[in-house]
Coordinates of C-alpha atoms and ligand atoms in Angstrom, one line a residue:
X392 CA 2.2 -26.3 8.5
X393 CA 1.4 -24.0 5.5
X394 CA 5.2 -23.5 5.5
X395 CA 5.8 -26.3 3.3
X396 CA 4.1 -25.6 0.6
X397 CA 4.9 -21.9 0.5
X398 CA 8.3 -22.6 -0.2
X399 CA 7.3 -23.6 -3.6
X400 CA 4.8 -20.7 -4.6
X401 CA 7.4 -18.4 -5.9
X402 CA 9.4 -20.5 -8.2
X403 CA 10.8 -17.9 -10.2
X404 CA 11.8 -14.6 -9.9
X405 CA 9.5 -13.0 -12.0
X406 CA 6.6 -14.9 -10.5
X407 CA 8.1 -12.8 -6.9
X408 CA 7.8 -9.7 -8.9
X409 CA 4.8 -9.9 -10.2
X410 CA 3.0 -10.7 -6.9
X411 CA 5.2 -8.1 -5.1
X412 CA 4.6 -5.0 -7.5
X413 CA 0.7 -6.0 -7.8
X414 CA 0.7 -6.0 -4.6
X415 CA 2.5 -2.4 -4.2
X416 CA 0.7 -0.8 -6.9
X417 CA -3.0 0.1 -6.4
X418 CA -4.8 2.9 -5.5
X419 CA -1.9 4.5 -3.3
X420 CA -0.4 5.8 -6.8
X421 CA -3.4 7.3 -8.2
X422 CA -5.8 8.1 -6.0
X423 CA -4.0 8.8 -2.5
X424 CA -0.5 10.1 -3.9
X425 CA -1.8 12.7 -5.9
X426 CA -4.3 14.0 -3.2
X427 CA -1.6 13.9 -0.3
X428 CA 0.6 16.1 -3.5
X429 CA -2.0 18.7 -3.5
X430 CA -3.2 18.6 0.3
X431 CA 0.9 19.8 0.5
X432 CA 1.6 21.9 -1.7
X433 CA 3.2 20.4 -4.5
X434 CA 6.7 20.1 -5.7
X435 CA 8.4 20.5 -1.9
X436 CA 6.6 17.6 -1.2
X437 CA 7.0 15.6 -4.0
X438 CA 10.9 15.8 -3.5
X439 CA 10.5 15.5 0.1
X440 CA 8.5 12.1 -0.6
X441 CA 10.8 10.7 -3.0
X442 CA 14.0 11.4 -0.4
X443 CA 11.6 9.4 2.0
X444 CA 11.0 6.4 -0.6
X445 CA 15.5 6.2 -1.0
X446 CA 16.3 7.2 2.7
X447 CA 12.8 5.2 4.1
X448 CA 11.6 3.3 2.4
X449 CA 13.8 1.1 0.3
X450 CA 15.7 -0.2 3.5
X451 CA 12.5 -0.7 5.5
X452 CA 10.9 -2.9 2.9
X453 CA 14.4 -5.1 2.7
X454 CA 14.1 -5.7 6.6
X455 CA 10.3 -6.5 6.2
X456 CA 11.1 -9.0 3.3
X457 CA 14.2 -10.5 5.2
X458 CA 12.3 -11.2 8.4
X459 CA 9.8 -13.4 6.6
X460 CA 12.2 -14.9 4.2
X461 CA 14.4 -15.9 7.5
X462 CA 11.8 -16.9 9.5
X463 CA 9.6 -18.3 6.8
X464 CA 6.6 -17.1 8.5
X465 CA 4.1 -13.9 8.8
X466 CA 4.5 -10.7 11.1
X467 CA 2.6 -12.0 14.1
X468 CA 3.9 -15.8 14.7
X469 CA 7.6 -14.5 13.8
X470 CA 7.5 -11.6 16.7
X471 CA 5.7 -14.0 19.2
X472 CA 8.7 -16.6 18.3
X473 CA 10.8 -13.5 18.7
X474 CA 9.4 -12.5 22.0
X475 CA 10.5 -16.2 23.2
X476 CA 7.3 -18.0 23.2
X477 CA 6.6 -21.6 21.5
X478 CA 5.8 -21.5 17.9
X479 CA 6.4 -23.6 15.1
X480 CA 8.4 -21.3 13.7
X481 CA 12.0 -21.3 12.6
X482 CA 13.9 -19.3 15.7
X483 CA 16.1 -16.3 14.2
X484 CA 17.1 -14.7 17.6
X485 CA 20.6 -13.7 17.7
X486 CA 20.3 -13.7 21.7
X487 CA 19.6 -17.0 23.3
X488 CA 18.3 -15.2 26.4
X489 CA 14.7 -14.1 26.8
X490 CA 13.5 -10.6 26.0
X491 CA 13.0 -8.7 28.8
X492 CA 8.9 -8.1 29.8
X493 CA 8.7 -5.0 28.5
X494 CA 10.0 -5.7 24.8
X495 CA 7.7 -8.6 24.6
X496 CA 5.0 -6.8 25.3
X497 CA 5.6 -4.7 22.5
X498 CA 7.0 -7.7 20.2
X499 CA 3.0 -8.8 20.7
X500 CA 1.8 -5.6 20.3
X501 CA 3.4 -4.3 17.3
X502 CA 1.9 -7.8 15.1
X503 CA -1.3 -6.8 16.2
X504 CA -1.6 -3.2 15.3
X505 CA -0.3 -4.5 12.2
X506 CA -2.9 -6.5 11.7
X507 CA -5.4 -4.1 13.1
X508 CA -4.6 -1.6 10.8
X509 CA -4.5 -3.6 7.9
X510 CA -8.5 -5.2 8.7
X511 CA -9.3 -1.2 8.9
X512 CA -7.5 0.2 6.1
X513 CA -8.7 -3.0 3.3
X514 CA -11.7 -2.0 5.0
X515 CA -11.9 1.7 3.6
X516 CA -9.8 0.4 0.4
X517 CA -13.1 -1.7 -0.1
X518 CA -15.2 1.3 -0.2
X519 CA -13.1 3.3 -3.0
X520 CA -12.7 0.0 -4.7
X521 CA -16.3 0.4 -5.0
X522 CA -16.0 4.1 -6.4
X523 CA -14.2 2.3 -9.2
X524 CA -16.5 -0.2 -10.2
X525 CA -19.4 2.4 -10.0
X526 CA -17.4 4.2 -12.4
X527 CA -16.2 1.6 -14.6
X528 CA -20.0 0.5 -14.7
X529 CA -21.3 4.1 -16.0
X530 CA -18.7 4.1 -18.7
X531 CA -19.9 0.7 -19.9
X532 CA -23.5 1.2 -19.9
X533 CA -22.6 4.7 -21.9
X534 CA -19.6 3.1 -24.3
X535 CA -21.9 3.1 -26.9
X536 CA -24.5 6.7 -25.9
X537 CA -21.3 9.0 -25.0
X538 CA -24.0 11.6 -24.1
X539 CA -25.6 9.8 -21.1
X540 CA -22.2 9.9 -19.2
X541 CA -21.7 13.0 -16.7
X542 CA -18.6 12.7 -14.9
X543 CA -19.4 15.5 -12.2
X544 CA -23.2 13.8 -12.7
X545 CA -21.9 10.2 -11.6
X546 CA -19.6 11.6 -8.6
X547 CA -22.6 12.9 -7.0
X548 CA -25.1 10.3 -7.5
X549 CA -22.5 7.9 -5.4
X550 CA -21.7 10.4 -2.4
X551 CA -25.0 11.1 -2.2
X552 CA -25.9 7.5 -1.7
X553 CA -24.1 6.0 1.1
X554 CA -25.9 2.7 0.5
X555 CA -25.2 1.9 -3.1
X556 CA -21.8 2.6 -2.0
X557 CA -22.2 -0.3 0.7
X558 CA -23.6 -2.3 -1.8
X559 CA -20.4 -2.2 -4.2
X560 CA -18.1 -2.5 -1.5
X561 CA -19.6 -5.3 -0.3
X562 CA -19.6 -7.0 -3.7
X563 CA -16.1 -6.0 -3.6
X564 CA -15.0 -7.7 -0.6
X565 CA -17.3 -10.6 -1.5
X566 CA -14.6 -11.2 -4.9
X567 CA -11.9 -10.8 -2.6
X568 CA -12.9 -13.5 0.0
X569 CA -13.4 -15.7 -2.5
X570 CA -10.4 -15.9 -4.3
X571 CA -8.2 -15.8 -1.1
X572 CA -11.0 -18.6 0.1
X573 CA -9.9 -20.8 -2.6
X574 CA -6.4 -19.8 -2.8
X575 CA -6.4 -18.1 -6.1
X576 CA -4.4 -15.0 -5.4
X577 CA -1.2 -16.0 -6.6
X578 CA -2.6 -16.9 -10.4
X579 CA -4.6 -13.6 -10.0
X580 CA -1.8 -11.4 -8.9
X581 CA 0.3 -12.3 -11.7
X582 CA -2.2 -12.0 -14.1
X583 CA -2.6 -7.8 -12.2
X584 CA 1.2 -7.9 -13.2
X585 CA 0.6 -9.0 -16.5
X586 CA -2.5 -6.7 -16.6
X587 CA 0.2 -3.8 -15.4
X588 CA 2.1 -2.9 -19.4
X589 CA -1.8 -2.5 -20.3
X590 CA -2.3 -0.1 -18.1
X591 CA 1.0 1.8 -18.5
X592 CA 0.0 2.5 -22.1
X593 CA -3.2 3.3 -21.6
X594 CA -1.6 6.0 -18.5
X595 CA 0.8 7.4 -21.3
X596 CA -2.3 8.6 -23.7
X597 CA -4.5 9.4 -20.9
X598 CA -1.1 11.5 -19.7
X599 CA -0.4 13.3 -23.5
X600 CA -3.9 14.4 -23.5
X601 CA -3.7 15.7 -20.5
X602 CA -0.3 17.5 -21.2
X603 CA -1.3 19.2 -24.1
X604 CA -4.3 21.3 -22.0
X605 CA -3.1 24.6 -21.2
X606 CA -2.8 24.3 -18.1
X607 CA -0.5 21.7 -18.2
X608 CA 2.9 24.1 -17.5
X609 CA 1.3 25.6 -14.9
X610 CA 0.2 21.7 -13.5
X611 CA 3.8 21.0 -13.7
X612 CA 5.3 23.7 -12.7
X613 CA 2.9 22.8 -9.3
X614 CA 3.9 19.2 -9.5
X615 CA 7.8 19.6 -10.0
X616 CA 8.8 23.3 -8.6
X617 CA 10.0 22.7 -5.0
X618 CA 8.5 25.2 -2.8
X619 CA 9.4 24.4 0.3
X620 CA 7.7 27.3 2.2
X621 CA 4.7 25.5 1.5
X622 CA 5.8 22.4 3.9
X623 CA 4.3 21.6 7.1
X624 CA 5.5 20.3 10.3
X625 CA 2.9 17.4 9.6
X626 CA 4.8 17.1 6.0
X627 CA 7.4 15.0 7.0
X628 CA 4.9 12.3 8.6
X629 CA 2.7 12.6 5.7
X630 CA 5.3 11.5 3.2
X631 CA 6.5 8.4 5.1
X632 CA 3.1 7.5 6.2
X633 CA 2.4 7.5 2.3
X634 CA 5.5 5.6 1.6
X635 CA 4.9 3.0 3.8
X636 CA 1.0 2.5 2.4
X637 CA 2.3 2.7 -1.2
X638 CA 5.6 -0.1 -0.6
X639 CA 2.9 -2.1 1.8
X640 CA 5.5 -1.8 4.3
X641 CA 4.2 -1.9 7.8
X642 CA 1.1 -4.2 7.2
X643 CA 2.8 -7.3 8.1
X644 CA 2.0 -7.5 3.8
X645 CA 5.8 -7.7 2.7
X646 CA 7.0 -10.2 5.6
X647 CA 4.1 -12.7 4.5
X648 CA 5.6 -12.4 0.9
X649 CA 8.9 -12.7 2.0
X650 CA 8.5 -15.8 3.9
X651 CA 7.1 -17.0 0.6
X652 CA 10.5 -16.2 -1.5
X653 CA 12.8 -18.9 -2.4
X654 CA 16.0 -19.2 -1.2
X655 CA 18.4 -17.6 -4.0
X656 CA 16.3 -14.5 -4.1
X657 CA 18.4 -11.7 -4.1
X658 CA 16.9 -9.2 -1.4
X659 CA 18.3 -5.9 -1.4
X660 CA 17.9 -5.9 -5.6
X661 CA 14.6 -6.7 -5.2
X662 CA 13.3 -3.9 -2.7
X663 CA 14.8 -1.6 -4.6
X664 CA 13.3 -2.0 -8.1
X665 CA 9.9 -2.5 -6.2
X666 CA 10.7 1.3 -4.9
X667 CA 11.3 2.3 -7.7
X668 CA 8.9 1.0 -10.4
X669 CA 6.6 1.8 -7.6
X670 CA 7.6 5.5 -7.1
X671 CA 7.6 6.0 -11.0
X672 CA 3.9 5.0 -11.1
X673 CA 2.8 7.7 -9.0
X674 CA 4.7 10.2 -10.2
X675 CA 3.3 9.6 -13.9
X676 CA 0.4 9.3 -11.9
X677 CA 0.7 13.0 -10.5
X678 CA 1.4 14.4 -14.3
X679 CA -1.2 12.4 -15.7
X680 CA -4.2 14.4 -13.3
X681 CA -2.7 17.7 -12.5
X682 CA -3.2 19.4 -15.6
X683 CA -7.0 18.0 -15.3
X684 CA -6.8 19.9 -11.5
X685 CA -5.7 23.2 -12.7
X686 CA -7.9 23.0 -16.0
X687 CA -10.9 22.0 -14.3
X688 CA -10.3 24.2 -10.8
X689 CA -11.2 21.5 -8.7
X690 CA -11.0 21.3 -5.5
X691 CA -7.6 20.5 -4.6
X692 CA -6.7 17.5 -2.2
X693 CA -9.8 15.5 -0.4
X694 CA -10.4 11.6 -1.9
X695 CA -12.3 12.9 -4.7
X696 CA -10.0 14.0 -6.5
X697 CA -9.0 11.3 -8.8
X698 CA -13.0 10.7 -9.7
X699 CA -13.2 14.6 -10.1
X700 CA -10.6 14.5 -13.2
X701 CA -10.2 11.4 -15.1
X702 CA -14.0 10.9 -16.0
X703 CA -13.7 14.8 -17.0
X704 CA -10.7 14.0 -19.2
X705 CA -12.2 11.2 -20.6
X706 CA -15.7 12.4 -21.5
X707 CA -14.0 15.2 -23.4
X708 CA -11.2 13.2 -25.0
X709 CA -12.3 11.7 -28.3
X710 CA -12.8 8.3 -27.7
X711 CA -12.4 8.8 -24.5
X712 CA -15.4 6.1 -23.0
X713 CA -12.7 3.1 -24.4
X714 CA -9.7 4.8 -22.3
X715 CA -12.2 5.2 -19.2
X716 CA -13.3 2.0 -19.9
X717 CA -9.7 0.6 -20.0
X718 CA -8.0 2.7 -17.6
X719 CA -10.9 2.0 -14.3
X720 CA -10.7 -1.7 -15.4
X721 CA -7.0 -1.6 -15.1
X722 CA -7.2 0.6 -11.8
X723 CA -10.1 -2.1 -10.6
X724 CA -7.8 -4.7 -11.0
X725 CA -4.5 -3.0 -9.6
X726 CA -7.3 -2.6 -6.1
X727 CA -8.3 -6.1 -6.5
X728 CA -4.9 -7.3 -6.5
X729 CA -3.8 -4.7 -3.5
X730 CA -6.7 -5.8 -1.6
X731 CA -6.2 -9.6 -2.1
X732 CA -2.4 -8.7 -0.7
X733 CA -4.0 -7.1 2.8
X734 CA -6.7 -9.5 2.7
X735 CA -4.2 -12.3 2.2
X736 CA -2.2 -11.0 5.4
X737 CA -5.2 -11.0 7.8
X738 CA -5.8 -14.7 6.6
X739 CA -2.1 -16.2 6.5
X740 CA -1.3 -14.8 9.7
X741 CA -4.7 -16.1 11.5
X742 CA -4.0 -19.2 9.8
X743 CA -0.5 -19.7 11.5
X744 CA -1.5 -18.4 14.6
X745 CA -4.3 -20.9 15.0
X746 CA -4.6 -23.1 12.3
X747 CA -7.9 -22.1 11.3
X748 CA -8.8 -23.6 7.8
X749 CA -8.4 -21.1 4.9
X750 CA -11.8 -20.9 4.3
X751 CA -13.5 -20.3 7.4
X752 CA -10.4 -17.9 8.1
X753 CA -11.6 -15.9 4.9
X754 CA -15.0 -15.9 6.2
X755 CA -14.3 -14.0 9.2
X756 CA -12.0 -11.5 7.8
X757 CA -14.7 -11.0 5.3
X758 CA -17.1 -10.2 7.6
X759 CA -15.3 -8.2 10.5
X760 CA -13.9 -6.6 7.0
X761 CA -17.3 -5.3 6.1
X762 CA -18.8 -4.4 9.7
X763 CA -15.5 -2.0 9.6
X764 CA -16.7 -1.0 6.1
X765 CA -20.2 0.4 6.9
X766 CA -18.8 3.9 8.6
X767 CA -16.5 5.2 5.4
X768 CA -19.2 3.7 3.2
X769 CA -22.0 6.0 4.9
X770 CA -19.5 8.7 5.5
X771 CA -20.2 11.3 2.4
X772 CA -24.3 10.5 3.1
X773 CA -26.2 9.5 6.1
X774 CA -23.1 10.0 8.4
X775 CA -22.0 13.0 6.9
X776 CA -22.1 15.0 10.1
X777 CA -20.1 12.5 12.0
X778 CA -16.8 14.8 11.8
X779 CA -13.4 13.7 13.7
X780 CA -11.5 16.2 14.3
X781 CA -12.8 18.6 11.4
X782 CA -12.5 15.3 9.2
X783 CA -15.1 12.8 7.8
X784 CA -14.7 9.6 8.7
X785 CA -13.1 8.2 5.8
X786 CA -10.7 10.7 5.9
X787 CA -10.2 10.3 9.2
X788 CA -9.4 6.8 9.5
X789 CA -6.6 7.1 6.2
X790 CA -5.1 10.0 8.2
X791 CA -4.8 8.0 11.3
X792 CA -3.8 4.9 9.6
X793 CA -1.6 5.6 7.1
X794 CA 0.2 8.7 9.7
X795 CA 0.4 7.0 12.9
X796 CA -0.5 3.4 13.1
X797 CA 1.7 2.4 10.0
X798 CA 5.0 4.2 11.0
X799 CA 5.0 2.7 14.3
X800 CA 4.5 -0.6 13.5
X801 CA 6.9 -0.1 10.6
X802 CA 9.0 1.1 12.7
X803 CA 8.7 -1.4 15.5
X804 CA 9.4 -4.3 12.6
X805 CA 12.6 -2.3 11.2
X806 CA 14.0 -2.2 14.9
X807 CA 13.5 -5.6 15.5
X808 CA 15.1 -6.6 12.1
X809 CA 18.3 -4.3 13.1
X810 CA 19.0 -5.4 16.9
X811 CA 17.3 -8.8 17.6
X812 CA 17.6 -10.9 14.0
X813 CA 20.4 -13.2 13.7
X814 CA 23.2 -11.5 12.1
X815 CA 24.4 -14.3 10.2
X816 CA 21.2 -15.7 8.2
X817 CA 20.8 -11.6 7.1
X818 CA 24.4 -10.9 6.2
X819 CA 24.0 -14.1 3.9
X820 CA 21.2 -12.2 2.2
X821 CA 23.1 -9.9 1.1
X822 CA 26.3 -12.3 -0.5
X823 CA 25.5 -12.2 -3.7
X824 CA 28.6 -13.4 -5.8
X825 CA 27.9 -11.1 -8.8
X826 CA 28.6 -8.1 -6.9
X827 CA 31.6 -7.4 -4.7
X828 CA 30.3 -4.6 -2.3
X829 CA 27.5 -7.0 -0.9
X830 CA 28.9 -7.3 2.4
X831 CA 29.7 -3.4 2.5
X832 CA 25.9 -3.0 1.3
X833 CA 25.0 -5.1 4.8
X834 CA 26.7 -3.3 7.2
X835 CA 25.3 0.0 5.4
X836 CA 21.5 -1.1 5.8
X837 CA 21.8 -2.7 9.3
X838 CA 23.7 0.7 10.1
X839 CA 21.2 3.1 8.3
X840 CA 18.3 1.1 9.7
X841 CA 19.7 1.3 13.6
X842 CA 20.6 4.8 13.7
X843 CA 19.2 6.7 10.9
X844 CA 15.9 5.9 9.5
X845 CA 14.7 4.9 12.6
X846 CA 15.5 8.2 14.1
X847 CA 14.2 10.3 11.4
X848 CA 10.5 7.9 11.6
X849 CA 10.3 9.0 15.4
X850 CA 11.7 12.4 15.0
X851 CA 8.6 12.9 11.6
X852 CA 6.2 11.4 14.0
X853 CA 6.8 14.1 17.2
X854 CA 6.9 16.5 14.3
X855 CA 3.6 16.0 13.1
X856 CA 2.5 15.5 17.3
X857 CA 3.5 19.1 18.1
X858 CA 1.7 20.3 14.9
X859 CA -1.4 18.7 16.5
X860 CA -1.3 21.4 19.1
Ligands
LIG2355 N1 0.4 -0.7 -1.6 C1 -1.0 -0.7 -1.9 C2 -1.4 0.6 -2.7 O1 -0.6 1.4 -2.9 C3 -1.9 -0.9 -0.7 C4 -1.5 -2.2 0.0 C5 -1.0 -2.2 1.3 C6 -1.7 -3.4 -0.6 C7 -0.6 -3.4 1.9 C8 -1.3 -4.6 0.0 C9 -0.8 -4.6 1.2 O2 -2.6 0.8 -3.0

């Protein structure tokens, strides 16, 4: 069993943290959150988003992190052991009886659209990985020949050609496979957390230039004035669909890591100062390119919209080639390490399911990964016309993702960590003897998880079905 030596990876705390918030941070702060911002409006929605992250977010992420750490295993084996079927796996049902038909059927389902959606979404996470290392590449060649560098230039050449775009995704995905393959992740994640003060600093200066444009009140004014006539009935969805793909919660991602915690690991503590550190790196994220949106007038929202500013910033800036340098090498590692994490799922979960080596497990992924890759890749170029609902594929695919697939198997996972886990091994999370309200803090989560942030995922999710119509 790969149990046994997983017990040992995270020996200390910091080594959990490390490998929790690399795995968190990545391009969901600063390329999705600050296009989702703008795509609604602003301020309204920034507040609306950070009520989701508290209310949402925080408790989710505690119940995907208990069920692995109780279970010691990944999302898929630990809902098939749930759903009452043999499995090597440690049993954490509080009900000895077995689940009626109907809830495992979905106990099976649920692992697998995990799973599903996390294949897809590294899949597309591949091909903007690849947008940074084409950028990071054209500010290297030009460090020393500033002139040869034309941000707008270097956008277009890559949208224009779907296959270079292929081409960098798949030597992407190619890095990723083999560090997984070889079970180097864990010394590379911590070195992405090491990487992280780095790249705080270098977001600071990139973030005072940016400030002292003009437009910056104005940017701010967009980023921090809540105006909520500008919500949507999709709103709501949007925000906890980009929760849940910034905290990696509904990927099966946090269970896995979870199951890898050792046993004194405070829980609750933990998801929370991953929410938050989290949430504070987008919102910095969000003052850093704003004033760049209004300055430049670009167009606001759509995927580009990170690769439209920063190289702008950067080829004005003096010395601005060594920040772009610094700051796409930082953001290529923070997407190396996210897409190590969902890489690492598909593998550790395929693993425990059917014992395939770690290597010709990585194989697969890898490839299924970059079959799945080809569409978004080709979408800006020689599929351009391929439109889903008014949408190009890559869009597409993140809005069905991240706003459908990922709140319902979130949801599915928080459910089953609320009614069916046993209450004993959670409530034992929670003791902690430095703090005398832990056992008050249980019943709160278990209580908010049952009958109010699961409500208010369903009730966002019919919301954003009737706007549909
Ligand atoms: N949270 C990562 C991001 O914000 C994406 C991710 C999801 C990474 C799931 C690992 C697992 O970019």
């Amino acid at each position: 069993m790969p149990q046994a030596s997983k017990t040992t990876i995270f020996e200390t705390r910091l080594g959990f943290y490390l490998a929790a918030i690399g795995s968190a941070f990545g391009l969901g702060n600063l390329w999705r959150f600050p296009y989702v911002v703008a795509q609604n409006g602003g301020g309204a929605f920034v507040l609306l988003y950070l009520f989701m992250v508290l209310l949402v977010g925080v408790p989710f992420l505690i119940g995907e992190l208990m069920l692995g750490k109780i279970s010691r295993s990944s999302l898929v084996p630990a809902l098939h052991k749930l759903a009452g079927e043999r499995y090597q796996v440690r049993d954490v049902r509080e009900s000895e009886v077995k689940p009626a038909p109907w809830l495992r059927w979905l106990l099976k389902n649920a692992g697998t659209l995990g799973l599903v959606t996390t294949m897809v979404v590294l899949a597309y996470y591949a091909v903007i990985s690849g947008w940074v290392l084409h950028f990071l590449m054209q500010l290297l060649v030009s460090l020393f020949n500033p002139e040869r560098f034309h941000a707008d230039g270097a956008l277009k050449v890559l949208l224009d050609n779907g296959w270079l775009q292929l081409l960098l995704t798949s030597v992407h995905l190619l890095l990723v496979a083999i560090i997984v393959a070889n079970d180097l992740e864990f010394g590379l994640e911590k070195w992405v957390g090491y990487c992280m003060p780095v790249f705080v600093i270098l977001m600071i200066a990139l973030a005072f230039k940016s400030l002292s444009l003009e437009s910056a009140s104005e940017a701010m004014q967009f980023l921090f004035y809540p105006d909520f006539s500008k919500l949507t009935l999709k709103s709501p969805g949007q925000a906890i669909g980009h929760v849940f793909f910034t905290l990696s919660v509904g990927f099966g991602s946090m269970v896995t890591f979870g199951s890898y915690l050792r046993e004194k690991m405070y829980l609750p503590m933990a998801g929370f100062r991953v929410c938050t550190l989290d949430s504070a790196i987008s919102l910095w994220a969000g003052v850093m390119i704003f004033p760049l949106v209004v300055y430049g007038n670009s167009d606001f929202g759509g995927p580009q919209l990170l690769f439209q500013t920063v190289p702008k910033l950067v080829s004005v800036m003096p010395g601005g080639h060594w920040f772009g340098v610094g700051f796409f090498l930082c953001l290529y590692l923070a997407s190396l390490g996210a897409s190590i994490g969902l890489f690492e799922n598909v593998v550790a979960n395929w693993r425990e399911m059917r014992r395939v080596p770690r290597q010709r497990g990585a194989s697969m992924v890898a490839l299924i990964v970059f079959l799945l890759a080809v569409g978004p890749a080709l979408s800006s170029s020689v599929l351009s016309g391929v439109r889903v609902g008014g949408r190009g594929l890559l869009e597409f695919l993140d809005e069905a993702l991240i706003n459908w697939c990922l709140p319902i198997t979130a949801l599915v996972v928080s459910q089953v960590v609320a009614w069916l886990l046993k209450t004993e091994l959670m409530a034992a999370e929670f003791n902690d003897r430095e703090s005398a309200g832990s056992e008050r803090l249980y019943k709160n989560w278990i209580f908010s998880l049952r009958y109010v942030t699961g409500p208010i995922v369903v009730i966002a999710l019919l919301l954003q079905l009737i706007a549909q119509f």
